[in-house]
Structures are given as structure tokens and as C-alpha cells.
Short mmCIF file of C-alpha atoms and ligand atoms in Angstrom, two decimals:
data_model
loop_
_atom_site.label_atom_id
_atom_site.label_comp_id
_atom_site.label_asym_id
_atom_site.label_seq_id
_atom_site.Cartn_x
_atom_site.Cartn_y
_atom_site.Cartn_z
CA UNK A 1 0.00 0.00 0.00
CA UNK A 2 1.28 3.30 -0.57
CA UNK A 3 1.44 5.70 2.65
CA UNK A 4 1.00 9.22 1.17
CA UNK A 5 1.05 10.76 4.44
CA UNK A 6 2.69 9.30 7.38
CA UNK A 7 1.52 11.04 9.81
CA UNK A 8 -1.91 13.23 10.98
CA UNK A 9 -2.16 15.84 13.68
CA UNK A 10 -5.06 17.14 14.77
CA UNK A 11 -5.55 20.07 12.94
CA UNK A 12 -5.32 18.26 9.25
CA UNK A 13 -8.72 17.03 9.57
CA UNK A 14 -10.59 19.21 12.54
CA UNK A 15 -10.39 22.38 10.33
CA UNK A 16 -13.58 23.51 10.04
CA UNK A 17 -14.94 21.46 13.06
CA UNK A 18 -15.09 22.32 17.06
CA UNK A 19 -12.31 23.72 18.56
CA UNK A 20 -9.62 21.21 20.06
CA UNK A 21 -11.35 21.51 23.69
CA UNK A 22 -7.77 19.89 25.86
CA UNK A 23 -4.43 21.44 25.71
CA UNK A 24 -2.89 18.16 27.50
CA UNK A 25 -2.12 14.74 26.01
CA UNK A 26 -5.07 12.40 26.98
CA UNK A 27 -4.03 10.36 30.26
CA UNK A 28 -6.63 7.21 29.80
CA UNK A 29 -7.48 5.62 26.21
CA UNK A 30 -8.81 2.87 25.05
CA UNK A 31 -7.94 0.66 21.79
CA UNK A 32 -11.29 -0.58 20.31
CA UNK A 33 -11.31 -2.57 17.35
CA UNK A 34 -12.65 -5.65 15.51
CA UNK A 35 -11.58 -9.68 16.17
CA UNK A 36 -7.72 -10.20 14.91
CA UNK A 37 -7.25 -6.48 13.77
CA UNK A 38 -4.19 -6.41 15.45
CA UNK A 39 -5.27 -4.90 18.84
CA UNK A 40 -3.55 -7.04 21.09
CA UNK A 41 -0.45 -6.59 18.97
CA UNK A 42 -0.55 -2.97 19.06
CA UNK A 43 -1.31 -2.91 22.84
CA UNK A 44 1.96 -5.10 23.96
CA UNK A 45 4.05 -2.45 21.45
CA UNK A 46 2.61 0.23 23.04
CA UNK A 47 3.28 -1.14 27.12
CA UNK A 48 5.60 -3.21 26.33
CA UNK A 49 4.00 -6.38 28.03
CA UNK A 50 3.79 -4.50 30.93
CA UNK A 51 0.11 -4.97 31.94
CA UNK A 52 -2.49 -6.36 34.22
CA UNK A 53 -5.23 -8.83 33.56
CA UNK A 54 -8.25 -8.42 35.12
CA UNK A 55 -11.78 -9.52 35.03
CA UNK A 56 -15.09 -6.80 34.21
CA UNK A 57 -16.58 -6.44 37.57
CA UNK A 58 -19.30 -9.69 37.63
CA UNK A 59 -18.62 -10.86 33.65
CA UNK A 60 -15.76 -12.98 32.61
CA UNK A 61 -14.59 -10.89 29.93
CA UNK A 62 -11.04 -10.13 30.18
CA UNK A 63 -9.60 -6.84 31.29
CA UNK A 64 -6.14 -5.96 29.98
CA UNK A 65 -4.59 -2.33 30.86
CA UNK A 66 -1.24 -1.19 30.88
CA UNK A 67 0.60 1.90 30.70
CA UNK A 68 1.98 3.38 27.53
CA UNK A 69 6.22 2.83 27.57
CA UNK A 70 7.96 6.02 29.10
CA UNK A 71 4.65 7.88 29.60
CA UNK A 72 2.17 8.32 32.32
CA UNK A 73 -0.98 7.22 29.61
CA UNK A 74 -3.18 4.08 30.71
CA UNK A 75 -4.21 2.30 27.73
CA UNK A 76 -7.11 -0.37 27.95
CA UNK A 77 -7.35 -3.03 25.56
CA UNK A 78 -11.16 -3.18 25.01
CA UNK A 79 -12.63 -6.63 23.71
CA UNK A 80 -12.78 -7.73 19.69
CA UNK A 81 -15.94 -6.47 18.58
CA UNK A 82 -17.80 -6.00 15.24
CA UNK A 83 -20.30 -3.46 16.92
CA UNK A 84 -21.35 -2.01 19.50
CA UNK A 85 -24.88 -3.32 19.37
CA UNK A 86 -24.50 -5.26 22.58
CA UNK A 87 -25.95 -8.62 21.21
CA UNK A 88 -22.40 -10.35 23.20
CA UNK A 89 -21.14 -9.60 26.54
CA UNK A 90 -17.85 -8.46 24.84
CA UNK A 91 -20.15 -5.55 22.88
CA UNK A 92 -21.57 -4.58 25.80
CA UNK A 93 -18.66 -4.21 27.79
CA UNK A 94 -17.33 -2.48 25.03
CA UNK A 95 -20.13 0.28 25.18
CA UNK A 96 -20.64 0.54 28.51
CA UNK A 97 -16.51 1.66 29.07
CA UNK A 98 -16.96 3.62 26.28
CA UNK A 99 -20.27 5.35 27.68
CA UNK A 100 -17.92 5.97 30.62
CA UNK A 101 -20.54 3.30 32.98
CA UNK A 102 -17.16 1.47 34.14
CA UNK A 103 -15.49 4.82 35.54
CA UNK A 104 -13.39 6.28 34.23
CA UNK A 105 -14.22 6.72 30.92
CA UNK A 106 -11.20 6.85 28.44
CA UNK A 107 -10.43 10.33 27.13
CA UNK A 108 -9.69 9.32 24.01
CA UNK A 109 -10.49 5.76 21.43
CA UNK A 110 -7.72 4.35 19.18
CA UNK A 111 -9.74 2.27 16.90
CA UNK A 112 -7.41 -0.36 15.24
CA UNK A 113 -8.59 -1.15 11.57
CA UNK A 114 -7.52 -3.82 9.34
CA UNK A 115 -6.34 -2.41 6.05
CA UNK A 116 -7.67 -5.21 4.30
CA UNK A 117 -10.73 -5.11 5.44
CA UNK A 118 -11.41 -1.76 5.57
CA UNK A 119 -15.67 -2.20 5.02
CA UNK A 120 -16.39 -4.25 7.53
CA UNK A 121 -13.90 -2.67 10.06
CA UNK A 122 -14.85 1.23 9.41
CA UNK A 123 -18.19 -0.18 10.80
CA UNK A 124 -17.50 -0.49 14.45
CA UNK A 125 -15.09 2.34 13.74
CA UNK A 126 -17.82 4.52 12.51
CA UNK A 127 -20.45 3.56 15.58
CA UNK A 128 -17.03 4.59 18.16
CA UNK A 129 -17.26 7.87 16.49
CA UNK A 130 -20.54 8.78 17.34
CA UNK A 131 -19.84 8.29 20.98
CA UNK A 132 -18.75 12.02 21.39
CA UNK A 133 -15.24 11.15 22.38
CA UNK A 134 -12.20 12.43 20.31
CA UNK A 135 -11.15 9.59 18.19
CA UNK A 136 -8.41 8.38 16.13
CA UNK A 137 -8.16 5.42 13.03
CA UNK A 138 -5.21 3.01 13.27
CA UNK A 139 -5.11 1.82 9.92
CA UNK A 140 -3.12 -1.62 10.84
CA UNK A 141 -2.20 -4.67 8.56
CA UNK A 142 -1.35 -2.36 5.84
CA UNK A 143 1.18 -4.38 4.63
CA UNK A 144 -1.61 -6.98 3.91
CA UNK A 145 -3.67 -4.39 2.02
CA UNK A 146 -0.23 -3.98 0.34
CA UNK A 147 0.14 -7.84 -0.67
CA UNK A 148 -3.83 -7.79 -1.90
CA UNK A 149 -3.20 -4.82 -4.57
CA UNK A 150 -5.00 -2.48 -2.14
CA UNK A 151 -3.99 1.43 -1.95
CA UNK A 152 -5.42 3.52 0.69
CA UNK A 153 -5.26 7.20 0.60
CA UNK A 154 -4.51 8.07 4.08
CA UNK A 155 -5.30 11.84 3.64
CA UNK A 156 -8.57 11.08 1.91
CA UNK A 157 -10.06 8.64 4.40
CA UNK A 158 -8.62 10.74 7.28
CA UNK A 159 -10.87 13.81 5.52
CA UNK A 160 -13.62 11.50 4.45
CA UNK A 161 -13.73 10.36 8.28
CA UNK A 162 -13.05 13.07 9.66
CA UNK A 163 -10.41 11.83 12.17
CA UNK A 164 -6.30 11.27 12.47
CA UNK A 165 -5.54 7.87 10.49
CA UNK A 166 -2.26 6.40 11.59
CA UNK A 167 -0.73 4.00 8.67
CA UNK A 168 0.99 1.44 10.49
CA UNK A 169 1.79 -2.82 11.03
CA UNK A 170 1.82 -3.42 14.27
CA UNK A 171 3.73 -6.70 14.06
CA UNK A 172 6.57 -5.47 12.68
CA UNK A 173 6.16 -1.82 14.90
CA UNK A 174 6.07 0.10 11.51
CA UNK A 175 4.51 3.80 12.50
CA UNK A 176 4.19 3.25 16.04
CA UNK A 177 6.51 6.26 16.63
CA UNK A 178 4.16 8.57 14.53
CA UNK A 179 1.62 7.28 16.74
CA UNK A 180 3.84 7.76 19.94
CA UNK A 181 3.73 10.94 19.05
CA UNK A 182 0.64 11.51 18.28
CA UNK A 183 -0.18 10.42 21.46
CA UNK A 184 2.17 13.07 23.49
CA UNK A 185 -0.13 16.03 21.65
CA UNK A 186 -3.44 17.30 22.81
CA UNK A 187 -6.20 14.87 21.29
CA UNK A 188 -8.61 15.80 18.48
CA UNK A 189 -12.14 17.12 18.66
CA UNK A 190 -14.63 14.28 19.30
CA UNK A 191 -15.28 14.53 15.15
CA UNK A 192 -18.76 15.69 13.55
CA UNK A 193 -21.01 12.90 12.53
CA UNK A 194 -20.83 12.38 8.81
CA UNK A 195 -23.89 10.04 8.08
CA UNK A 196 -27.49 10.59 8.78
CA UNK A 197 -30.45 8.28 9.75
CA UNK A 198 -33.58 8.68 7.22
CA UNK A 199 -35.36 11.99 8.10
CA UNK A 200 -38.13 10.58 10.74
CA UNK A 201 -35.79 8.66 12.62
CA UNK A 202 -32.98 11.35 12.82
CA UNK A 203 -35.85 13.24 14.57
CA UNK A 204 -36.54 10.80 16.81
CA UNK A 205 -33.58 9.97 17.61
CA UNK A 206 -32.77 13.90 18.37
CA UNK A 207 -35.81 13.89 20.65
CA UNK A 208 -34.77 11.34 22.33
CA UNK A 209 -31.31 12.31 22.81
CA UNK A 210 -32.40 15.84 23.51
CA UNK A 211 -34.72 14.18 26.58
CA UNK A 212 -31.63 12.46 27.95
CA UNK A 213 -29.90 15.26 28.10
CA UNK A 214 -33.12 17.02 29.90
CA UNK A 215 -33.58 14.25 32.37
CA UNK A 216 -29.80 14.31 33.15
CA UNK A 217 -29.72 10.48 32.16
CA UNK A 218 -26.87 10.91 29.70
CA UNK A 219 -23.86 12.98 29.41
CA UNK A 220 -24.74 15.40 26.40
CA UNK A 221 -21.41 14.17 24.16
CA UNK A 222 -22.71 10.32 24.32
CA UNK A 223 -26.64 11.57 24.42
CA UNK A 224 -27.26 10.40 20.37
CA UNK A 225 -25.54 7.61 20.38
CA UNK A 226 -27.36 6.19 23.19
CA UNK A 227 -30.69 7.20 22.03
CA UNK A 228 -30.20 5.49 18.93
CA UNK A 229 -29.24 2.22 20.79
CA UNK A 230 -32.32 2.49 22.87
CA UNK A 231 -34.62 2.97 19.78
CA UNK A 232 -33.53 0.69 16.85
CA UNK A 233 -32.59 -1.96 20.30
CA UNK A 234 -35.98 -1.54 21.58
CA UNK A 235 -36.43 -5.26 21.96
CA UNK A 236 -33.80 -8.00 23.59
CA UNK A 237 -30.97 -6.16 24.20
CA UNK A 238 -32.22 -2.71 25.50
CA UNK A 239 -30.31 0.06 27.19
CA UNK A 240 -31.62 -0.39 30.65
CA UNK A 241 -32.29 2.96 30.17
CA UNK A 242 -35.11 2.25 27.87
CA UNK A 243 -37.16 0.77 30.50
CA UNK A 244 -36.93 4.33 32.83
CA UNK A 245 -40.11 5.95 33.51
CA UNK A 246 -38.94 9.13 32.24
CA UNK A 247 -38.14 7.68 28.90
CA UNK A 248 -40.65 4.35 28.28
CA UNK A 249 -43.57 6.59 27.07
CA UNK A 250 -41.95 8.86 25.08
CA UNK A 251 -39.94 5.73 23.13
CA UNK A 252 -42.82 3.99 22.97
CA UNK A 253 -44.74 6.93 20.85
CA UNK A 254 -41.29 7.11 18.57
CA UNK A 255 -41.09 3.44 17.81
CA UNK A 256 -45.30 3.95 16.81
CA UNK A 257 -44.63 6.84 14.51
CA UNK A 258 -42.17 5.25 13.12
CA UNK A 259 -44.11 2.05 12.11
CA UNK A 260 -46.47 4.84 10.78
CA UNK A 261 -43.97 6.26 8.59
CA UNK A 262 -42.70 2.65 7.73
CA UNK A 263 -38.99 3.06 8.95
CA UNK A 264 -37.65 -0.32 10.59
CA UNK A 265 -35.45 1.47 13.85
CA UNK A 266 -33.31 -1.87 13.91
CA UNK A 267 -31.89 -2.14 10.08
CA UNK A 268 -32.12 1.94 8.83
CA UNK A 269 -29.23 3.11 11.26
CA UNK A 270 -27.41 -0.29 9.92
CA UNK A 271 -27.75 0.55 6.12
CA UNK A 272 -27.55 4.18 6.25
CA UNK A 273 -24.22 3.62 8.50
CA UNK A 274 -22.86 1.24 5.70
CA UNK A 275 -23.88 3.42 2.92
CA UNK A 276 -21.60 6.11 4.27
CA UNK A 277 -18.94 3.61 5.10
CA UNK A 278 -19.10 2.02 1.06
CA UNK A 279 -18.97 5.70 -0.07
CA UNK A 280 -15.75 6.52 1.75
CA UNK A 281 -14.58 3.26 1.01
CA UNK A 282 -14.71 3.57 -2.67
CA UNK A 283 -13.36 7.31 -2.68
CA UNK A 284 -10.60 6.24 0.05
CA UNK A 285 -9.50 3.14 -1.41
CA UNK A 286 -8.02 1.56 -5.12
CA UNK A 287 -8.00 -1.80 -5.88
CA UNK A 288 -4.90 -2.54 -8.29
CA UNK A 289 -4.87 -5.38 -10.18
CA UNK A 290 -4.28 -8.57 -7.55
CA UNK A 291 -0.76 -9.81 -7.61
CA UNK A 292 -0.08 -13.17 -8.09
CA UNK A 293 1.46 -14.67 -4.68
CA UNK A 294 3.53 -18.09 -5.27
CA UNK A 295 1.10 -19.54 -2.66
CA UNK A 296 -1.90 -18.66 -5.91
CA UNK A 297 0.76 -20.28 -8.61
CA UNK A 298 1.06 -23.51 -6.07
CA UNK A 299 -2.17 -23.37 -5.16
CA UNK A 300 -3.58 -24.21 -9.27
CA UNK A 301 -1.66 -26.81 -9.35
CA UNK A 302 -2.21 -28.71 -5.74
CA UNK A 303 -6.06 -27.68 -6.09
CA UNK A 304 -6.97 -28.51 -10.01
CA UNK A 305 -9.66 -30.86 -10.90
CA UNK A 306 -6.64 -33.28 -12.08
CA UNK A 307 -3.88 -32.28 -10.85
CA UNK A 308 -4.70 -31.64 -7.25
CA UNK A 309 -5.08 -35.77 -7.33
CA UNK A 310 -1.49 -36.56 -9.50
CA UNK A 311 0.09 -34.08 -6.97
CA UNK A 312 -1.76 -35.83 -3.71
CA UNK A 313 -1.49 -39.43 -4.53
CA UNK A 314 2.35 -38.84 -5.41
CA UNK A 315 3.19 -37.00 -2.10
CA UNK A 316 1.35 -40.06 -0.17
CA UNK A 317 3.29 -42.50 -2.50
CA UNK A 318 6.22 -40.47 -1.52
CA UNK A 319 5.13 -40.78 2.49
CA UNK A 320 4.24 -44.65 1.99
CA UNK A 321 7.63 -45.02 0.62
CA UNK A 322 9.12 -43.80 3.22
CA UNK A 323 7.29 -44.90 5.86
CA UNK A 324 7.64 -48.10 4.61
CA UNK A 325 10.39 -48.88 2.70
CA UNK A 326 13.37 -45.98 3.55
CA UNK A 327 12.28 -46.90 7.46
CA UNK A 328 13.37 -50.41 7.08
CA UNK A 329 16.92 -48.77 7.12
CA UNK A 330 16.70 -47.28 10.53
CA UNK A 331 15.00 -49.94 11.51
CA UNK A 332 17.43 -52.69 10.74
CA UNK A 333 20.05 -50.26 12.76
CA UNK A 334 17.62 -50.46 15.83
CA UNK A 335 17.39 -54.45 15.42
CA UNK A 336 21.04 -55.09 14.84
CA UNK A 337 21.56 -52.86 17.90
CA UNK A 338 19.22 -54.83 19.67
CA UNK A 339 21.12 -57.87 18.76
CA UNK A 340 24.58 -56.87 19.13
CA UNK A 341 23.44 -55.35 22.87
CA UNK A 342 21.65 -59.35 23.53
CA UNK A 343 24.75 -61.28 22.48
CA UNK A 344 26.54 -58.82 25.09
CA UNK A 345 24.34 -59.45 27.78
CA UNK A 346 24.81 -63.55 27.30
CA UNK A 347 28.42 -63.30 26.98
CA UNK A 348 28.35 -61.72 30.43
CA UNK A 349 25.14 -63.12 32.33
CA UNK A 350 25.18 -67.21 33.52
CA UNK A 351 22.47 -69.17 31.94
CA UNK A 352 19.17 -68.33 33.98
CA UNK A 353 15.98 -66.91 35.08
CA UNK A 354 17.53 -63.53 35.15
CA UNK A 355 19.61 -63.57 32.16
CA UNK A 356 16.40 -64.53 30.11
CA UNK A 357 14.67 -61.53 31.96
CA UNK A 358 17.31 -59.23 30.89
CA UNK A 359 17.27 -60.20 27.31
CA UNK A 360 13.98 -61.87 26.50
CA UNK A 361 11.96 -59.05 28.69
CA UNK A 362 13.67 -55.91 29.09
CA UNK A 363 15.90 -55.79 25.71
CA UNK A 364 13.62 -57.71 23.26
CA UNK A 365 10.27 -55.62 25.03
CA UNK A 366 11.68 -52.36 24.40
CA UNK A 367 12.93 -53.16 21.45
CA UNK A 368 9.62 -53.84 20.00
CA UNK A 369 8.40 -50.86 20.67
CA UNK A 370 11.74 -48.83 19.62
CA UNK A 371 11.93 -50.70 16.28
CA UNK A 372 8.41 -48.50 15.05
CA UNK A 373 10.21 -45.47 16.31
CA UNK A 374 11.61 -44.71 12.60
CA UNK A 375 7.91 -45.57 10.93
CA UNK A 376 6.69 -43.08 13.73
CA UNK A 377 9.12 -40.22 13.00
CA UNK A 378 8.49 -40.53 9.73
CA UNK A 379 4.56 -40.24 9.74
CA UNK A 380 4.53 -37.33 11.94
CA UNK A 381 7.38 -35.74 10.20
CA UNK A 382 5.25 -35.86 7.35
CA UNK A 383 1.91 -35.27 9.03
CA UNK A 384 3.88 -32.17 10.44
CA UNK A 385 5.00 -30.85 7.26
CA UNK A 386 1.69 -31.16 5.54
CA UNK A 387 -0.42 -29.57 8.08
CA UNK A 388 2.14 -26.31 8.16
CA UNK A 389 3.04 -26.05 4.70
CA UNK A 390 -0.83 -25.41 4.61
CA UNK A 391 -0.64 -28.60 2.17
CA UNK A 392 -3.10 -30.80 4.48
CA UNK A 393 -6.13 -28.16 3.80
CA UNK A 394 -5.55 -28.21 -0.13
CA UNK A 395 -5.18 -32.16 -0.15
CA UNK A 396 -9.15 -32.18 2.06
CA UNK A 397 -10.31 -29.29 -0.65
CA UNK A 398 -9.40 -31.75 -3.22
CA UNK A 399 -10.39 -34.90 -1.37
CA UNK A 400 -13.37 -33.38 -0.50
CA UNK A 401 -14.88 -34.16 -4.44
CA UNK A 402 -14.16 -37.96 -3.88
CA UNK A 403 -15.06 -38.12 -0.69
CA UNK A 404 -18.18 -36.49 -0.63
CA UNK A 405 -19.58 -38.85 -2.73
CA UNK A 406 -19.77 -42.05 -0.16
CA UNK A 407 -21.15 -39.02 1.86
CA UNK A 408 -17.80 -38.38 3.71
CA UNK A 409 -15.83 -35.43 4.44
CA UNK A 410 -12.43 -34.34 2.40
CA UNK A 411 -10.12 -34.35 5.86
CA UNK A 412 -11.34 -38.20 6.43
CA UNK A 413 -8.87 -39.20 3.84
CA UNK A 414 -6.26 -38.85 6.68
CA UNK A 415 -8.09 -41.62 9.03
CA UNK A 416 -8.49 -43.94 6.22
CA UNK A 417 -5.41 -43.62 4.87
CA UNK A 418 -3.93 -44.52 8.47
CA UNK A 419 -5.72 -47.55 8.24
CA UNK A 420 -3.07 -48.97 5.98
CA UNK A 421 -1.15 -49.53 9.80
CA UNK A 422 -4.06 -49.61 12.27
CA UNK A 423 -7.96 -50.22 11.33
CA UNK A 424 -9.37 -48.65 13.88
CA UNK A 425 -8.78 -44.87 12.75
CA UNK A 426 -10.08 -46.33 9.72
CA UNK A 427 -13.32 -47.48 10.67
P1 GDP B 1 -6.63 -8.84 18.14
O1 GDP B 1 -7.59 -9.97 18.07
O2 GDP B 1 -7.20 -7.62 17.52
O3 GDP B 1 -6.09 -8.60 19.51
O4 GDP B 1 -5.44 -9.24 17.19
P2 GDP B 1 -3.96 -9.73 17.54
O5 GDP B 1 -3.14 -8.61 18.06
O6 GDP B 1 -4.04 -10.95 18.38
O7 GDP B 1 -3.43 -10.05 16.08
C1 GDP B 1 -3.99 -11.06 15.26
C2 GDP B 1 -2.93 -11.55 14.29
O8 GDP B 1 -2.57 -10.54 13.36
C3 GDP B 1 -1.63 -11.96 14.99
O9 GDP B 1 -1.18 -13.13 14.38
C4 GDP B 1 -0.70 -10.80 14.71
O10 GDP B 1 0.65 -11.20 14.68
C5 GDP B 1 -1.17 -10.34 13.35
N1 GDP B 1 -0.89 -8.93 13.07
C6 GDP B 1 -1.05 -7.89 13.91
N2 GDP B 1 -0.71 -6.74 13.29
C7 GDP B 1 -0.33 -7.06 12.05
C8 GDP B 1 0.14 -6.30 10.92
O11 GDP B 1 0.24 -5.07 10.93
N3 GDP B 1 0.43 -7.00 9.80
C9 GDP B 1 0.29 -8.34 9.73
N4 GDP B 1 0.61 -8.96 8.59
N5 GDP B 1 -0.14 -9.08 10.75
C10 GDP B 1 -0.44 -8.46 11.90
MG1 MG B 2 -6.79 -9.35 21.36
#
């Protein structure tokens, strides 16, 4: 991916927008961000594996904080998400630290997004920014985007967004000293909200925000964003909130105009959001044509219709042949050992009870067993190359055909194919 701007302060994308409200660098953030974005990653570079685990007061999801290397900043590692819909006990952890209902609330959200995945990412990304809070896009794995012919312009989708993007791969620590430093400034404005609910519902949901405000239920920043969770998650998973006497009758005659006016409160806020998010996608982002990796030139051979089976029943030739053929080597070593170690024992031991112990029990007993050894080292040697070359899920893709058809899965080659030593595995 190419990086056109390597790093963002503040004022690139907030002209225009609220003043900057603190003069100080945040003290307490949190890094929010989907399943295997990278957050984890990011959070040990930033505290150095310096943290505590702890538990959520009465849930078991994990608590991770730590303190940012050299600096007096708490970060907490918030649980994967995909939302903030609080349909999981991870989401609504998630949104209640955010909402600042596990005090204190962080000052400021790193979202961490997958490059790669930039759609389905940007979506918990864009529900963090309409929490009020100043927020700022780590735009991870781009060295993955890179490898799928993906270019990202960072200054776009930071002005599309309207929040700092930080470029960076956390594995490898790439622009984690831009964002060191971005971290020792003041933080951005909480940014403006850039997508908007279908007319009746933004209403609504500005009524209703407006009343939380009134009834001092809600800090004013988060007061939208909880509204809207209260009316499109008016069934299962409500807000507590939604059930307060203050608020019950006046949601109640939302959700009915809005059946009048034929707006679904659960899906519009999801399309409207994902609207937005494909538009700034598309103007953000350029697919280039998608190189081809060795693993995509190995991969049409090891996984074509014919091939795939020439390639597989060679490689298990190869693996029978070894097992049982190139092992007789070893194993003659193991049984002339064996032999030379019995004659040994005889030349040395009277005739007897205990001579016949020594070399009919102990010698000839483990030698039975130590005589497979070379068989065994081979199979697994092989099983273990298979498996991480990544060659064991190709050979089940391509198994899968045959296999399928005496109603049997492609990976069940492996048991059968066992059953050459043992039946069991087999049947
Ligand atoms: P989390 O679920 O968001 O906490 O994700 P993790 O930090 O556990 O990372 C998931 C996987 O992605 C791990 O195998 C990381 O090594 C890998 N990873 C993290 N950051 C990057 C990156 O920038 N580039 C690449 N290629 N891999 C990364
Ligand atoms: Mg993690």
C-alpha cells in the first residue's frame, strides 16, 4: 500500500470542526477494534507487556490495561468487537466503558482497523465515532492491504472520516513512533457525525437524545448515540435505560410513529451507516490489479480438478515409501543394535531366570516398541510438514470431491489412509 502521508495531527482534519477543547495529552485511552485487527499486537508495542489482567466487575470478559512505555498514559485493551450493538457480553462491555458506565471513561479511542478489510472494520469504527469522544483510526495490517493490490489514501479517508488515520503494522512496529507521538499532543475534537439516519428517525432519535440530556440520564457528548441504541434496540438487548419511567412513554410513541412512517429502527441506522462507510470506502480506497502470490501459482496446481489428485497421490506415495520402505533402514540399525546389545548381555550373564529376563523381557520388550520409532518419526514428520506447509487443507479441498460422494468429508482421507497400519482410525 502506498502511505501518502505518514503522519496526521489534529488540525489536518478538525479544520472547520469544534475547537480542540484539551491542551494536555489524553491520560486514559482505550484501543477498540474488531476480532484479529491487530489490537492485542498494538497494545503489547505500546506497554511493552507490561500490563495487568483483570476480570469486568461480575462478567468474565477479560480486562487488559497497561501503561503506555515512558509515559504516564493508561491504555485499555477493550474486547474484539464487530459493533457495539450489545448482542455479546464483549459488545456490551465495550459500550458501557466507552459510555464511561465502568469509571473512568477513556479520554480518548484508538480504533485499530484492518487495512484489508477496511468495510467491515470502518463499521464499528464509525459507531465509536458517534460516541462524542475524540477519536483516532489506526489503519493496521497495511502491509496486507499492500500484498492484496490495495492502496489507501490516508489523507482522503482521514478527511472523508473526519479523524487522524495512523498508517501502520503493528507486528513489525512500523509507525508506532508517529503514533507515539501523536499520542504526546493534545487529542482531536470528538469529530462531527458524517452520516445521517432517514429523516423521521434522525428526529426521533434527536428527541430522544435531547430528553436524555433534559432528564440528566446521559452525558450530552454520548446523548445520540445512546438514544439510537435504545430505539432501533428496543427489543432483547435494551439500554436499561429504555425501560426508565422518564423515557418508556416517550420511546414507545417514537417506535409507533415510526411504524407509521414505515422506517424499521433496527436495520435503517445499519444501512444508512454502511452506505456512508461504502462511499468513503470507494473514494478512500483503489484496488490494483491482484498480484499473483507463489502460494496462488502452487495453489492451481495442488487444487486442479486433475492435478490436485497426481500431486496428492504422489506426495502419499512419496510418504508410503518412506514410511515403509526408507524406514526399514533405521530400523534394521535399531534391530542389529538390539542384537549386538543381547549377544553382550549372554556373553556376560550365567544361563538363567535372570539372564532370560534381561534379554527376552527388558531388551527384546523395548525393542519392540523402539523398532516402530523410525515408521513413527516418519509419519509425523510428514503429518507435520503437511499440516504447516498449509498442504493438508488443499489435499481435504481436493479430497473433498471424492469423498463427498460415499457421503464423507475431504479431511477423512487422513483416518483412512492410516488404516493402511491400524484399522481402527479407519473405521
Ligand atoms: P486482536 O484480536 O485484535 O487482539 O489481534 P492480535 O493482536 O491478536 O493479532 C492477530 C494476528 O494478526 C496476529 O497473528 C498478529 O501477529 C497479526 N498482526 C497484527 N498486526 C499485524 C500487521 O500489521 N500486519 C500483519 N501482517 N499481521 C499483523
Ligand atoms: Mg486481542
Amino acid at each position: 500500500m502506498k502511505i501518502q502521508e505518514r503522519t496526521a495531527t489534529p488540525d489536518d482534519v478538525m479544520d472547520g470542526a469544534e475547537p480542540v477543547q484539551t491542551t494536555a495529552p489524553v491520560r486514559y485511552l482505550a484501543l477498540a477494534g474488531n476480532p484479529n485487527c491487530g489490537k492485542t499486537t498494538l497494545f503489547n508495542a505500546l506497554t511493552g507487556l507490561r500490563h495487568r489482567v483483570g476480570n469486568y466487575a461480575g462478567v468474565t470478559v477479560e480486562r487488559r490495561e497497561g501503561r503506555v512505555v515512558g509515559t504516564e498514559q493508561s491504555v485499555l485493551d477493550l474486547p474484539g468487537t464487530y459493533s457495539l450493538a450489545a448482542r455479546s457480553p464483549d459488545e456490551v462491555i465495550s459500550r458501557d466503558v466507552l459510555l464511561g458506565r465502568f469509571p473512568p471513561a477513556p479520554e480518548m479511542v484508538l480504533v485499530v482497523v484492518d487495512a484489508s478489510n477496511l468495510e467491515r472494520n470502518l463499521y464499528l469504527a464509525s459507531q465509536v465515532m458517534d460516541l462524542g469522544l475524540p477519536v483516532a483510526l489506526c489503519l493496521n495490517m497495511v502491509d496486507v492491504a499492500e500484498r492484496v493490490g490495495l492502496t489507501v489514501d490516508v489523507a482522503l479517508l482521514q478527511r472523508e472520516l473526519g479523524v487522524p488515520v495512523l498508517p501502520m503494522v503493528a507486528r513489525k512496529g512500523q509507525g508506532l513512533s508517529e503514533l507515539k507521538a501523536f499520542l504526546r499532543t493534545p487529542p482531536p475534537a470528538a469529530p462531527a457525525r458524517q452520516w445521517e439516519l432517514p429523516e423521521p428517525m434522525g428526529r426521533e432519535t434527536q428527541a430522544l437524545a435531547d430528553l436524555l440530556i433534559r432528564e440528566k440520564l446521559c452525558p450530552t457528548p454520548s446523548a445520540w448515540f445512546v438514544a439510537l441504541g435504545i430505539l432501533s434496540h428496543a427489543g432483547a438487548n435494551a439500554d436499561s435505560l429504555a425501560d426508565h419511567a422518564a423515557v418508556r412513554p416517550a420511546l414507545d410513541a417514537a417506535l409507533r410513529r415510526l411504524e407509521a412512517a414505515d422506517i424499521d429502527p433496527h436495520s435503517a441506522p445499519v444501512e444508512e451507516r454502511y452506505a456512508w462507510i461504502q462511499q468513503v470506502v470507494d473514494r478512500a480506497t483503489h484496488q490494483g490489479e491482484i498480484p499473483v502470490t507463489w502460494t496462488d501459482r502452487v495453489d492451481a496446481v495442488a487444487t486442479h480438478k486433475v492435478l490436485g489428485f497426481v500431486v496428492f497421490f504422489a506426495l502419499m506415495a512419496l510418504m508410503f515409501q518412506a514410511i515403509f520402505t526408507w524406514a526399514q533402514i533405521p530400523m534394521g540399525w535399531v534391530e542389529q543394535g538390539q542384537t549386538t546389545l543381547s549377544d553382550w548381555v549372554s556373553g556376560r550373564l550365567p544361563e538363567g531366570e535372570f539372564r532370560s529376563l534381561i534379554i527376552d523381557g527388558v531388551i527384546a520388550g523395548v525393542g519392540g516398541v523402539v523398532i516402530f520409532m523410525p515408521q513413527i518419526m516418519f509419519l509425523f514428520f510428514f503429518l507435520g510438514l503437511l499440516e504447516d506447509t498449509g498442504y493438508m487443507a488443499r489435499a481435504a479441498f481436493v479430497m473433498d470431491r471424492l469423498m463427498s460422494k460415499v457421503g464423507l468429508h475431504g479431511k477423512s482421507f487422513i483416518p483412512l489412509l492410516s488404516s493402511f497400519a491400524c484399522a481402527i482410525p479407519g473405521i
